[in-house]
CSV table of C-alpha atoms and ligand atoms in Angstrom, one decimal:
chain,number,residue,atom,x,y,z
C,1,UNK,CA,10.9,-18.7,-6.8
C,2,UNK,CA,13.7,-21.2,-5.6
C,3,UNK,CA,12.7,-23.6,-8.8
C,4,UNK,CA,12.9,-20.5,-11.3
C,5,UNK,CA,16.1,-19.8,-9.8
C,6,UNK,CA,17.8,-23.5,-9.2
C,7,UNK,CA,17.8,-23.2,-5.5
C,8,UNK,CA,20.4,-19.7,-5.7
C,9,UNK,CA,17.7,-16.4,-5.6
C,10,UNK,CA,16.8,-14.0,-7.5
C,11,UNK,CA,19.3,-11.7,-9.0
C,12,UNK,CA,17.5,-8.9,-8.3
C,13,UNK,CA,15.0,-7.8,-5.8
C,14,UNK,CA,12.5,-4.6,-5.8
C,15,UNK,CA,11.0,-3.4,-2.4
C,16,UNK,CA,8.4,-1.8,-4.3
C,17,UNK,CA,5.8,-1.6,-1.7
C,18,UNK,CA,7.7,0.4,0.9
C,19,UNK,CA,6.4,0.8,5.0
C,20,UNK,CA,3.1,-0.2,4.4
C,21,UNK,CA,3.2,-3.8,3.4
C,22,UNK,CA,0.6,-6.1,4.3
C,23,UNK,CA,2.4,-8.8,5.3
C,24,UNK,CA,0.0,-11.1,6.1
C,25,UNK,CA,-1.7,-10.9,3.1
C,26,UNK,CA,1.1,-11.0,1.0
C,27,UNK,CA,2.4,-14.3,3.3
C,28,UNK,CA,-1.5,-16.2,1.9
C,29,UNK,CA,-0.4,-15.6,-1.2
C,30,UNK,CA,2.5,-16.7,-0.9
C,31,UNK,CA,1.7,-19.7,0.7
C,32,UNK,CA,3.8,-20.3,3.5
C,33,UNK,CA,3.2,-19.2,7.1
C,34,UNK,CA,6.3,-16.8,6.8
C,35,UNK,CA,6.9,-15.1,10.4
C,36,UNK,CA,7.4,-11.9,9.8
C,37,UNK,CA,9.5,-9.9,13.2
C,38,UNK,CA,6.9,-7.5,15.1
C,39,UNK,CA,7.9,-3.6,13.3
C,40,UNK,CA,10.0,-5.4,9.6
C,41,UNK,CA,8.5,-4.1,6.7
C,42,UNK,CA,8.3,-7.3,5.2
C,43,UNK,CA,8.4,-6.9,1.3
C,44,UNK,CA,12.2,-5.7,2.1
C,45,UNK,CA,12.4,-8.2,4.5
C,46,UNK,CA,12.0,-10.7,2.0
C,47,UNK,CA,14.1,-9.1,-1.0
C,48,UNK,CA,17.0,-9.3,1.0
C,49,UNK,CA,16.3,-12.7,2.1
C,50,UNK,CA,16.3,-14.2,-1.3
C,51,UNK,CA,17.8,-12.2,-3.8
C,52,UNK,CA,21.3,-14.4,-4.1
C,53,UNK,CA,24.2,-14.2,-2.6
C,54,UNK,CA,26.2,-10.7,-4.2
C,55,UNK,CA,22.8,-10.0,-6.0
C,56,UNK,CA,21.1,-6.8,-5.6
C,57,UNK,CA,18.4,-5.5,-4.1
C,58,UNK,CA,16.6,-2.3,-5.3
C,59,UNK,CA,14.3,-0.7,-2.7
C,60,UNK,CA,11.0,2.2,-4.8
C,61,UNK,CA,8.4,1.9,-2.1
C,62,UNK,CA,7.8,4.5,0.8
C,63,UNK,CA,9.7,4.5,3.4
C,64,UNK,CA,9.4,7.4,6.1
C,65,UNK,CA,12.9,7.7,7.9
C,66,UNK,CA,12.8,5.4,10.4
C,67,UNK,CA,12.8,1.5,10.0
C,68,UNK,CA,13.7,-0.9,12.1
C,69,UNK,CA,14.8,-5.0,12.2
C,70,UNK,CA,15.7,-4.5,8.7
C,71,UNK,CA,17.7,-7.5,8.3
C,72,UNK,CA,21.0,-6.1,7.7
C,73,UNK,CA,22.9,-8.7,8.8
C,74,UNK,CA,22.4,-11.0,5.9
C,75,UNK,CA,23.0,-7.6,3.8
C,76,UNK,CA,26.8,-7.7,4.6
C,77,UNK,CA,26.2,-11.3,4.5
C,78,UNK,CA,25.6,-11.8,0.9
C,79,UNK,CA,27.8,-8.9,0.1
C,80,UNK,CA,24.6,-7.6,-1.8
C,81,UNK,CA,24.5,-4.0,-3.7
C,82,UNK,CA,21.6,-1.5,-2.2
C,83,UNK,CA,20.1,0.7,-4.6
C,84,UNK,CA,17.7,3.2,-3.4
C,85,UNK,CA,16.2,6.8,-3.6
C,86,UNK,CA,13.2,8.6,-5.0
C,87,UNK,CA,13.8,8.8,-9.1
C,88,UNK,CA,15.2,12.1,-10.2
C,89,UNK,CA,12.8,12.0,-12.9
C,90,UNK,CA,14.6,14.8,-14.7
C,91,UNK,CA,17.7,13.4,-15.3
C,92,UNK,CA,16.1,10.0,-16.8
C,93,UNK,CA,13.2,11.8,-19.0
C,94,UNK,CA,15.6,12.3,-22.2
C,95,UNK,CA,16.2,8.3,-22.2
C,96,UNK,CA,12.2,7.5,-21.2
C,97,UNK,CA,10.6,10.1,-23.8
C,98,UNK,CA,12.7,8.4,-26.5
C,99,UNK,CA,10.4,4.6,-25.4
C,100,UNK,CA,7.5,6.4,-25.3
C,101,UNK,CA,8.0,7.9,-28.8
C,102,UNK,CA,9.2,4.9,-30.1
C,103,UNK,CA,6.7,2.8,-29.1
C,104,UNK,CA,9.0,0.9,-26.3
C,105,UNK,CA,6.7,1.8,-23.6
C,106,UNK,CA,3.2,2.8,-23.4
C,107,UNK,CA,2.5,4.5,-19.7
C,108,UNK,CA,-1.2,5.5,-20.4
C,109,UNK,CA,-2.2,2.1,-20.8
C,110,UNK,CA,-1.6,1.4,-16.7
C,111,UNK,CA,-4.5,4.5,-16.6
C,112,UNK,CA,-7.8,2.9,-15.4
C,113,UNK,CA,-10.0,5.1,-14.3
C,114,UNK,CA,-10.3,9.3,-15.7
C,115,UNK,CA,-11.7,10.7,-12.6
C,116,UNK,CA,-12.9,14.1,-13.1
C,117,UNK,CA,-10.9,16.6,-10.3
C,118,UNK,CA,-14.5,17.8,-8.2
C,119,UNK,CA,-15.0,13.2,-7.0
C,120,UNK,CA,-11.6,13.6,-5.8
C,121,UNK,CA,-13.0,12.1,-2.6
C,122,UNK,CA,-14.5,8.9,-4.6
C,123,UNK,CA,-10.7,8.7,-6.3
C,124,UNK,CA,-9.2,8.0,-3.6
C,125,UNK,CA,-11.8,5.9,-1.5
C,126,UNK,CA,-12.0,3.5,-4.4
C,127,UNK,CA,-8.0,3.6,-5.5
C,128,UNK,CA,-7.5,3.0,-1.2
C,129,UNK,CA,-9.8,-0.1,-1.1
C,130,UNK,CA,-8.6,-1.3,-4.7
C,131,UNK,CA,-12.1,-1.4,-6.3
C,132,UNK,CA,-13.1,-2.0,-9.7
C,133,UNK,CA,-9.9,-2.9,-10.6
C,134,UNK,CA,-7.6,0.4,-9.4
C,135,UNK,CA,-4.4,0.7,-10.1
C,136,UNK,CA,-3.7,4.1,-11.4
C,137,UNK,CA,-6.2,7.1,-11.3
C,138,UNK,CA,-6.3,11.0,-13.2
C,139,UNK,CA,-7.7,13.0,-12.1
C,140,UNK,CA,-9.1,15.8,-14.8
C,141,UNK,CA,-10.0,19.3,-13.7
C,142,UNK,CA,-13.1,21.2,-14.8
C,143,UNK,CA,-10.6,23.6,-16.6
C,144,UNK,CA,-8.5,21.2,-18.7
C,145,UNK,CA,-9.1,21.4,-22.2
C,146,UNK,CA,-6.5,19.5,-23.2
M,1,UNK,CA,-10.6,27.7,-8.1
M,2,UNK,CA,-11.4,23.9,-7.2
M,3,UNK,CA,-8.7,22.1,-5.1
M,4,UNK,CA,-8.3,18.8,-3.2
M,5,UNK,CA,-8.1,19.2,1.0
M,6,UNK,CA,-6.4,16.7,2.8
M,7,UNK,CA,-9.2,17.3,6.0
M,8,UNK,CA,-7.7,14.3,8.0
M,9,UNK,CA,-7.0,10.8,8.0
M,10,UNK,CA,-9.0,9.0,4.9
M,11,UNK,CA,-10.9,12.3,4.4
M,12,UNK,CA,-10.8,14.2,1.5
M,13,UNK,CA,-13.1,16.6,0.1
M,14,UNK,CA,-13.1,19.1,-3.0
M,15,UNK,CA,-12.7,22.2,-2.2
M,16,UNK,CA,-12.3,26.1,-2.9
M,17,UNK,CA,-8.8,27.7,-2.4
M,18,UNK,CA,-7.4,31.2,-3.4
M,19,UNK,CA,-5.7,30.7,-6.4
M,20,UNK,CA,-1.8,29.8,-6.6
M,21,UNK,CA,0.3,33.0,-7.1
M,22,UNK,CA,4.1,33.6,-8.3
M,23,UNK,CA,5.6,34.6,-4.9
M,24,UNK,CA,9.5,33.8,-6.8
M,25,UNK,CA,10.9,35.3,-9.8
M,26,UNK,CA,11.7,31.8,-10.5
M,27,UNK,CA,8.1,30.4,-10.1
M,28,UNK,CA,5.8,29.5,-12.5
M,29,UNK,CA,1.6,28.9,-12.4
M,30,UNK,CA,0.3,26.1,-14.5
M,31,UNK,CA,-3.3,25.3,-15.4
M,32,UNK,CA,-3.7,21.3,-14.6
M,33,UNK,CA,-4.7,19.2,-17.3
M,34,UNK,CA,-3.9,15.8,-15.5
M,35,UNK,CA,-3.1,15.0,-12.3
M,36,UNK,CA,-2.9,11.5,-10.9
M,37,UNK,CA,-3.9,9.7,-7.6
M,38,UNK,CA,-0.4,7.9,-6.7
M,39,UNK,CA,0.0,4.9,-4.6
M,40,UNK,CA,2.0,7.1,-2.5
M,41,UNK,CA,-0.5,9.9,-2.1
M,42,UNK,CA,-2.0,6.6,-0.3
M,43,UNK,CA,0.6,7.1,2.6
M,44,UNK,CA,-0.8,10.8,3.1
M,45,UNK,CA,-4.4,10.1,3.0
M,46,UNK,CA,-4.3,7.3,5.8
M,47,UNK,CA,-2.1,9.9,7.8
M,48,UNK,CA,1.3,7.5,7.3
M,49,UNK,CA,3.4,10.3,6.8
M,50,UNK,CA,4.5,13.2,9.6
M,51,UNK,CA,3.8,16.4,9.2
M,52,UNK,CA,0.8,15.8,6.4
M,53,UNK,CA,-1.0,19.2,7.6
M,54,UNK,CA,-4.8,19.5,7.6
M,55,UNK,CA,-5.5,22.4,4.4
M,56,UNK,CA,-3.3,20.3,2.1
M,57,UNK,CA,-3.9,19.7,-1.5
M,58,UNK,CA,-1.9,16.2,-2.6
M,59,UNK,CA,-0.3,15.8,-6.3
M,60,UNK,CA,2.9,15.3,-8.2
M,61,UNK,CA,2.6,13.7,-11.4
M,62,UNK,CA,1.4,17.1,-13.1
M,63,UNK,CA,0.8,18.1,-16.7
M,64,UNK,CA,-0.9,21.2,-17.2
M,65,UNK,CA,0.0,24.8,-19.5
M,66,UNK,CA,1.6,27.3,-18.3
M,67,UNK,CA,-0.1,30.0,-17.2
M,68,UNK,CA,1.9,33.1,-15.8
M,69,UNK,CA,5.9,33.2,-15.3
M,70,UNK,CA,7.9,34.7,-12.8
M,71,UNK,CA,10.4,37.3,-14.4
M,72,UNK,CA,13.5,34.9,-13.8
M,73,UNK,CA,11.9,32.0,-16.3
M,74,UNK,CA,14.0,31.5,-19.2
M,75,UNK,CA,13.0,28.2,-21.1
M,76,UNK,CA,9.0,28.1,-20.8
M,77,UNK,CA,6.2,30.4,-22.6
M,78,UNK,CA,2.9,31.5,-21.2
M,79,UNK,CA,0.5,28.7,-23.4
M,80,UNK,CA,3.6,25.8,-23.1
M,81,UNK,CA,1.9,22.7,-22.1
M,82,UNK,CA,4.5,21.0,-19.6
M,83,UNK,CA,4.9,17.4,-17.6
M,84,UNK,CA,6.0,18.3,-14.3
M,85,UNK,CA,8.1,16.0,-12.3
M,86,UNK,CA,7.4,15.1,-8.7
M,87,UNK,CA,10.9,16.0,-7.7
M,88,UNK,CA,11.3,20.4,-7.0
M,89,UNK,CA,14.3,21.2,-7.8
M,90,UNK,CA,16.2,24.1,-7.3
M,91,UNK,CA,19.1,23.1,-10.5
M,92,UNK,CA,21.9,24.4,-9.0
M,93,UNK,CA,22.9,23.5,-5.3
M,94,UNK,CA,25.7,20.6,-5.3
M,95,UNK,CA,23.2,17.7,-5.3
M,96,UNK,CA,21.4,19.2,-8.7
M,97,UNK,CA,24.6,19.5,-10.1
M,98,UNK,CA,25.3,15.8,-10.2
M,99,UNK,CA,21.8,15.3,-11.3
M,100,UNK,CA,20.5,13.7,-8.0
M,101,UNK,CA,17.1,16.2,-8.6
M,102,UNK,CA,14.9,14.4,-5.6
M,103,UNK,CA,17.7,14.9,-3.6
M,104,UNK,CA,18.1,18.8,-4.2
M,105,UNK,CA,19.4,20.7,-1.0
M,106,UNK,CA,17.6,24.5,-1.5
M,107,UNK,CA,14.1,22.8,-2.3
M,108,UNK,CA,13.3,21.8,1.2
M,109,UNK,CA,15.9,23.5,3.4
M,110,UNK,CA,14.3,21.8,6.5
M,111,UNK,CA,15.2,18.3,6.0
M,112,UNK,CA,18.7,16.2,5.2
M,113,UNK,CA,17.4,13.5,3.0
M,114,UNK,CA,14.5,14.0,0.8
M,115,UNK,CA,14.0,17.4,-1.2
M,116,UNK,CA,11.0,19.2,-2.5
M,117,UNK,CA,8.0,17.2,-3.8
M,118,UNK,CA,4.4,18.0,-4.6
M,119,UNK,CA,1.9,18.4,-2.6
M,120,UNK,CA,4.1,15.3,-0.3
M,121,UNK,CA,3.3,17.2,3.0
M,122,UNK,CA,5.5,19.1,5.4
M,123,UNK,CA,8.9,16.8,5.4
M,124,UNK,CA,9.2,17.2,1.5
M,125,UNK,CA,8.9,20.9,1.7
M,126,UNK,CA,4.8,21.9,2.2
M,127,UNK,CA,4.5,22.5,-1.0
M,128,UNK,CA,0.9,23.0,-2.5
M,129,UNK,CA,0.1,19.7,-5.4
M,130,UNK,CA,-1.7,20.0,-8.3
M,131,UNK,CA,-5.2,18.0,-7.8
M,132,UNK,CA,-6.1,21.3,-8.5
M,133,UNK,CA,-7.5,23.7,-11.1
M,134,UNK,CA,-3.7,25.4,-10.9
M,135,UNK,CA,-0.3,24.8,-9.3
M,136,UNK,CA,2.5,27.0,-8.3
M,137,UNK,CA,5.7,25.4,-10.1
M,138,UNK,CA,9.0,26.7,-8.4
M,139,UNK,CA,12.2,26.6,-10.0
M,140,UNK,CA,10.0,26.9,-13.6
M,141,UNK,CA,13.0,26.7,-15.3
M,142,UNK,CA,14.2,23.6,-13.9
M,143,UNK,CA,11.5,20.7,-13.6
M,144,UNK,CA,9.0,21.7,-16.1
M,145,UNK,CA,9.2,19.9,-19.8
M,146,UNK,CA,7.5,20.4,-22.5
M,147,UNK,CA,5.9,18.2,-24.0
M,148,UNK,CA,7.0,16.6,-27.0
M,149,UNK,CA,4.3,17.3,-30.2
M,150,UNK,CA,2.5,14.1,-30.8
M,151,UNK,CA,2.8,12.4,-27.0
M,152,UNK,CA,-1.1,12.1,-25.4
M,153,UNK,CA,-1.0,14.2,-22.4
M,154,UNK,CA,-1.9,10.6,-20.7
M,155,UNK,CA,1.8,9.3,-21.8
M,156,UNK,CA,3.2,12.3,-20.5
M,157,UNK,CA,1.7,12.3,-16.9
M,158,UNK,CA,2.4,9.0,-15.9
M,159,UNK,CA,6.1,10.3,-17.2
M,160,UNK,CA,5.8,12.5,-14.0
M,161,UNK,CA,6.4,9.9,-10.9
M,162,UNK,CA,5.3,5.6,-12.8
M,163,UNK,CA,7.6,5.5,-15.4
M,164,UNK,CA,11.2,7.2,-14.3
M,165,UNK,CA,10.7,5.7,-11.0
M,166,UNK,CA,10.4,2.2,-12.2
M,167,UNK,CA,13.2,2.4,-14.4
M,168,UNK,CA,15.7,3.5,-12.1
M,169,UNK,CA,15.0,0.9,-9.7
M,170,UNK,CA,15.8,-1.6,-12.2
M,171,UNK,CA,19.9,-2.2,-12.5
M,172,UNK,CA,18.8,-4.9,-15.1
M,173,UNK,CA,21.1,-7.2,-16.7
M,174,UNK,CA,19.7,-9.9,-19.5
M,175,UNK,CA,19.5,-13.3,-18.3
M,176,UNK,CA,18.5,-12.3,-14.3
M,177,UNK,CA,15.6,-13.6,-12.7
M,178,UNK,CA,13.9,-10.4,-11.2
M,179,UNK,CA,11.6,-10.5,-8.1
M,180,UNK,CA,9.0,-7.4,-7.4
M,181,UNK,CA,7.6,-7.2,-4.0
M,182,UNK,CA,4.6,-5.2,-4.7
M,183,UNK,CA,3.0,-4.3,-8.0
M,184,UNK,CA,1.9,-1.5,-8.2
M,185,UNK,CA,1.2,-0.1,-11.5
M,186,UNK,CA,5.5,0.6,-13.1
M,187,UNK,CA,5.9,-3.3,-12.6
M,188,UNK,CA,2.7,-3.7,-14.3
M,189,UNK,CA,4.8,-2.1,-17.4
M,190,UNK,CA,7.6,-4.8,-16.7
M,191,UNK,CA,6.7,-6.9,-20.6
M,192,UNK,CA,7.1,-3.0,-22.2
M,193,UNK,CA,10.1,-2.6,-19.4
M,194,UNK,CA,13.9,-1.5,-21.2
M,195,UNK,CA,16.6,-2.1,-19.1
M,196,UNK,CA,19.0,0.6,-17.2
M,197,UNK,CA,21.5,0.7,-19.9
M,198,UNK,CA,18.2,2.4,-22.1
M,199,UNK,CA,19.5,0.0,-25.6
M,200,UNK,CA,16.0,-1.6,-26.0
M,201,UNK,CA,13.8,-4.6,-25.0
M,202,UNK,CA,15.3,-6.4,-22.8
M,203,UNK,CA,12.5,-8.2,-20.4
M,204,UNK,CA,11.6,-11.1,-22.4
M,205,UNK,CA,15.4,-12.1,-21.2
M,206,UNK,CA,14.2,-11.7,-18.2
M,207,UNK,CA,12.2,-14.2,-15.3
M,208,UNK,CA,9.9,-12.1,-13.5
M,209,UNK,CA,8.3,-13.3,-10.5
M,210,UNK,CA,5.8,-10.9,-9.0
M,211,UNK,CA,4.6,-10.7,-5.7
M,212,UNK,CA,1.7,-8.7,-5.1
M,213,UNK,CA,-1.9,-8.7,-3.7
M,214,UNK,CA,-2.4,-6.0,-6.0
M,215,UNK,CA,-4.6,-5.9,-9.2
M,216,UNK,CA,-2.0,-5.2,-11.1
M,217,UNK,CA,-0.7,-8.8,-11.6
M,218,UNK,CA,-4.0,-10.4,-12.4
M,219,UNK,CA,-4.1,-7.4,-15.5
M,220,UNK,CA,-3.0,-8.2,-18.8
M,221,UNK,CA,-0.1,-6.8,-20.6
M,222,UNK,CA,-1.1,-4.4,-22.6
M,223,UNK,CA,-5.2,-3.8,-20.8
M,224,UNK,CA,-5.3,-1.4,-23.7
M,225,UNK,CA,-9.4,-1.6,-22.8
M,226,UNK,CA,-8.8,-1.0,-19.8
M,227,UNK,CA,-10.0,1.7,-19.1
M,228,UNK,CA,-13.1,2.2,-17.2
M,229,UNK,CA,-14.5,5.7,-15.7
M,230,UNK,CA,-15.8,5.7,-12.0
M,231,UNK,CA,-18.0,9.2,-12.5
M,232,UNK,CA,-18.8,10.4,-16.1
M,233,UNK,CA,-15.4,11.5,-17.5
M,234,UNK,CA,-15.0,14.7,-18.6
M,235,UNK,CA,-12.8,14.9,-21.6
D,301,LIG,ZN1,3.9,9.3,-7.4
D,302,LIG,ZN1,18.7,21.4,-5.6
């Protein structure tokens, strides 16, 4: 990351994980012995600490109301902009529908598993355990005719 | 009807539940045609969302056919195939008026932060979700959008949460280096992701770094042949 950004840090860091980030696994992937403060959320930490000064941290991961030990000092001292909200879907739909219609986006390509509703418990088990390359399961009720 | 039923952490099952009914004049009853399991549903599944009650049906990424309408619904008719945004929004409160449909003040009056969300615990209003054969959709004139002719319902269902959530996150300019921590489904469409300006494809001008333990990082950019069935498929 530093190499790509000439040591300055990224322009935008997105925390797409949220409260259940598994710090140890991600640390292994990064190949570094980063030490996390207990109770902190690794993805948000990394986003704040690896974005460049004046950069944007965007939070889309799911958080409950209380998350502790966010390095807020770095947010202030680096002059960061923090963006966060749940998407307001209806507002974005007209643009996104156009992107799908003109082929810029191909969202259905993300669907990895098509599971009859009756097998919903298998769906959760497989997705939760990340078995079989499960990225996006869609459930199909028996009453669905289209 | 058949519906997913939450029984406690890591315990969900398929069950028979009563059909949903119109309880408010702006409601619709929708027969579900697609319903995704979202990464965020796994937070519910694992018992990490407060006030997730046993007996709840999850599911907030829904497409379906309008079966029944309350007397005040103007914009839909029976038989419309709609995509249903995950936000439940009244369309009239001060937040909805600003386009902040995720922060509706009416659909979840118990809370001060988030608005109502289908199937996302009582902290998000206690609405049953769409991992079922039928779902009650409140404020049916506001959220549900008729799927445009020719659009695959598989694409439409991805517009109920995944795509808009990734899109809203962006705020990205050409030339930016963007680091994504956690590549869920939406991050893996980065190759086709348009910029926040909505003016076409910027992603070739952006350096992306994805940090994740998800299989998404190793998936091809356009996994057109990656559809697999965990169990025999019904359509
Ligand atoms: Zn979702
Ligand atoms: Zn509202």
